[in-house]
Coordinates of C-alpha atoms and ligand atoms in Angstrom, one line a residue:
M22 CA 0.0 0.0 0.0
D23 CA 1.6 3.3 -1.1
S24 CA 4.9 1.4 -1.0
D25 CA 6.2 2.9 -4.3
S26 CA 5.8 6.4 -3.0
K27 CA 8.8 8.7 -3.3
N28 CA 8.3 9.6 0.3
I29 CA 9.2 6.1 1.5
G30 CA 12.9 5.6 2.3
K31 CA 15.0 2.9 3.9
I32 CA 13.2 0.0 5.5
F33 CA 14.3 0.0 9.1
V34 CA 12.2 -2.9 10.3
T35 CA 10.8 -5.6 8.1
E36 CA 7.4 -7.2 8.5
E37 CA 9.0 -10.5 9.6
E38 CA 11.1 -8.7 12.3
I39 CA 8.0 -6.9 13.5
Q40 CA 5.9 -10.1 13.7
A41 CA 8.7 -11.9 15.6
K42 CA 9.0 -9.1 18.2
V43 CA 5.3 -8.9 18.7
K44 CA 5.1 -12.6 19.4
E45 CA 8.0 -12.3 21.9
L46 CA 6.2 -9.4 23.7
G47 CA 2.9 -11.3 23.7
Q48 CA 4.7 -14.3 25.3
L49 CA 6.4 -12.1 28.0
I50 CA 3.1 -10.5 28.9
T51 CA 1.3 -13.9 29.0
K52 CA 3.9 -15.1 31.4
D53 CA 4.1 -12.0 33.6
Y54 CA 0.3 -11.6 33.9
A55 CA -0.6 -15.3 34.3
G56 CA -3.9 -15.6 36.3
K57 CA -4.7 -11.9 35.8
N58 CA -7.0 -10.1 33.4
P59 CA -5.0 -7.2 32.1
L60 CA -6.5 -4.1 30.5
L61 CA -4.6 -3.0 27.4
V62 CA -4.9 0.7 26.8
G63 CA -4.0 1.5 23.2
V64 CA -2.9 5.0 22.3
L65 CA -4.7 6.1 19.1
K66 CA -4.2 6.4 16.4
G67 CA -0.7 5.1 15.9
A68 CA -1.1 2.0 18.1
F69 CA -4.1 0.4 16.5
I70 CA -2.2 -2.1 14.3
F71 CA 0.2 -3.1 17.1
M72 CA -2.7 -3.5 19.5
A73 CA -4.5 -5.8 17.0
D74 CA -1.4 -8.0 16.5
L75 CA -0.3 -8.0 20.2
I76 CA -3.6 -9.1 21.7
R77 CA -3.6 -12.1 19.4
E78 CA -0.2 -13.1 20.9
I79 CA -1.3 -12.8 24.5
D80 CA -2.8 -16.1 25.8
L81 CA -4.9 -14.5 28.5
E82 CA -8.3 -12.9 28.8
C83 CA -7.5 -9.2 28.1
D84 CA -9.7 -6.2 28.1
V85 CA -9.1 -3.5 25.6
D86 CA -9.7 0.2 25.6
F87 CA -8.4 3.1 23.6
M88 CA -7.4 6.7 24.3
A89 CA -6.7 9.3 21.7
V90 CA -4.1 12.0 22.4
S91 CA -2.5 14.5 20.2
S92 CA 1.1 15.5 20.8
Y93 CA 2.2 16.6 17.4
G94 CA -0.7 18.1 15.5
A95 CA 0.5 18.2 12.0
A96 CA 4.1 18.7 12.9
T97 CA 6.8 16.1 13.1
R98 CA 8.2 17.2 16.4
S99 CA 6.7 16.6 19.8
S100 CA 5.7 19.9 21.5
G101 CA 5.4 18.4 25.0
V102 CA 1.8 19.6 25.0
V103 CA -0.5 16.6 25.1
R104 CA -4.3 16.9 24.5
I105 CA -6.8 14.2 25.4
I106 CA -9.0 13.8 22.4
K107 CA -10.8 10.7 23.4
D108 CA -10.7 9.4 27.0
L109 CA -11.1 5.8 28.2
D110 CA -14.5 4.2 28.8
A111 CA -13.0 1.8 31.4
D112 CA -12.6 2.4 35.1
L113 CA -9.0 1.7 36.0
T114 CA -9.4 1.3 39.7
D115 CA -7.6 -1.9 40.8
R116 CA -6.9 -2.9 37.2
D117 CA -3.6 -4.3 35.8
V118 CA -3.1 -1.7 33.1
I119 CA -0.7 -1.9 30.2
I120 CA -0.3 1.2 28.0
V121 CA 0.2 0.1 24.4
E122 CA 2.2 2.7 22.4
D123 CA 3.4 2.6 18.9
I124 CA 6.6 4.5 19.4
I125 CA 8.5 6.4 22.1
D126 CA 10.3 9.4 20.7
S127 CA 10.9 12.3 23.2
G128 CA 8.9 10.3 25.8
L129 CA 6.8 13.3 26.7
T130 CA 3.5 11.8 25.6
L131 CA 4.2 8.7 27.7
S132 CA 5.2 10.8 30.7
Y133 CA 2.0 12.7 30.5
L134 CA -0.1 9.5 30.0
K135 CA 1.5 7.7 32.9
K136 CA 0.8 10.5 35.3
N137 CA -2.7 10.8 34.1
L138 CA -3.5 7.1 34.4
L139 CA -1.8 6.6 37.7
A140 CA -4.1 9.2 39.2
R141 CA -7.0 6.8 38.4
L142 CA -5.5 4.3 40.9
P143 CA -4.8 1.2 38.9
Q144 CA -3.5 -1.9 40.7
S145 CA -0.4 -1.8 38.4
L146 CA 0.7 0.2 35.3
E147 CA 3.3 -0.8 32.7
V148 CA 4.1 0.2 29.2
C149 CA 4.5 -1.8 26.0
A150 CA 6.0 0.1 23.1
M151 CA 6.7 -1.4 19.7
F152 CA 9.4 1.0 18.7
V153 CA 11.8 3.2 20.7
K154 CA 13.9 5.9 19.1
E155 CA 17.5 5.8 20.1
G156 CA 18.8 8.7 22.1
L157 CA 15.8 11.0 22.0
Q158 CA 14.1 10.4 25.3
K159 CA 13.9 13.5 27.4
T160 CA 12.3 11.7 30.3
N161 CA 13.3 8.7 32.4
E162 CA 10.1 6.7 32.0
T163 CA 10.6 3.0 32.2
V164 CA 9.2 0.8 29.4
K165 CA 8.9 -2.7 30.7
Y166 CA 8.0 -4.2 27.4
E167 CA 10.2 -2.6 24.8
G168 CA 10.1 -3.7 21.2
I169 CA 12.6 -2.6 18.6
S170 CA 15.1 0.2 18.8
I171 CA 15.4 2.4 15.7
P172 CA 17.4 5.4 14.6
P173 CA 16.1 8.9 15.5
D174 CA 14.6 9.5 12.1
F175 CA 11.0 10.2 11.3
V176 CA 9.4 6.9 10.3
V177 CA 6.1 5.7 8.9
G178 CA 4.3 2.3 8.6
Y179 CA 2.8 -0.2 11.0
G180 CA 0.3 2.3 12.2
L181 CA 2.6 5.3 12.1
D182 CA 1.8 8.2 9.8
A183 CA 3.0 11.3 8.2
A184 CA 0.0 13.7 7.9
E185 CA -2.2 10.6 8.1
K186 CA -0.6 8.7 5.3
F187 CA 1.3 5.4 5.2
R188 CA -0.2 3.8 8.3
G189 CA -1.1 0.7 6.3
L190 CA 2.5 -0.3 5.4
S191 CA 3.4 -3.7 7.0
Y192 CA 7.0 -2.6 7.7
L193 CA 8.6 0.5 9.2
A194 CA 10.4 2.8 6.9
A195 CA 12.1 6.2 6.9
Y196 CA 9.8 9.1 5.7
L197 CA 11.4 11.3 3.1
K198 CA 10.0 14.8 2.8
D199 CA 9.1 16.2 -0.6
Ligands
IMP22 P1 6.8 11.6 22.0 O1 5.9 12.3 22.9 O2 7.8 12.5 21.4 O3 7.4 10.4 22.6 O4 6.0 11.2 20.7 C1 5.1 10.2 20.9 C2 4.1 10.1 19.7 O5 4.4 10.8 18.6 C3 4.0 8.6 19.3 O6 3.1 7.9 20.0 C4 3.6 8.8 17.8 O7 2.2 8.8 17.7 C5 4.2 10.1 17.4 N1 5.5 9.9 16.7 C6 6.8 10.0 17.3 N2 7.7 9.7 16.4 C7 7.1 9.5 15.2 C8 7.5 9.1 13.9 O8 8.7 9.0 13.6 N3 6.6 8.9 12.9 C9 5.3 9.0 13.2 N4 4.8 9.4 14.4 C10 5.7 9.6 15.4
MG23 MG1 1.1 7.7 19.4

């Protein structure tokens, strides 16, 4: 889908590498949450594909909810100002919550989300992020379930967009500006 576009550069992570990592993360979560009923909180829109793949690799009864936040607007740099566009339906009180993120860049979005969700008194709160950009984190948030480390370039695919495009690519590639 759109894979011949002149805006698509080097492939950083192939579809096979993504699927293998998602499987590994799912197995880890299955082991760590044995006997529990975790609530996966997906951060829209970027995490929708990762969430769909991840939940099928977790061999537990999981609940799912989504939250939509905006940290970039149409820009390609995080401003640190996070806006909640859609809040959760679920009550987090005493739940084992796992935030499911597409990518950690500056970490500012995650930092805000963790603070916001912790205030709702969950039993536990962990983070599962598919991609983490090397060297860009401005915060010290711990990501218990960390997927694949990538260079600090702007990337698209596997749910990630550039101005809403390229989310449907099955791999992760560099985005080349016009
Ligand atoms: P942070 O607050 O800088 O960590 O940015 C987090 C959010 O920005 C992610 O959840 C993504 O939705 C988006 N984002 C960060 N880097 C990229 C990128 O390279 N491509 C597309 N979206 C990105
Ligand atoms: Mg996101």
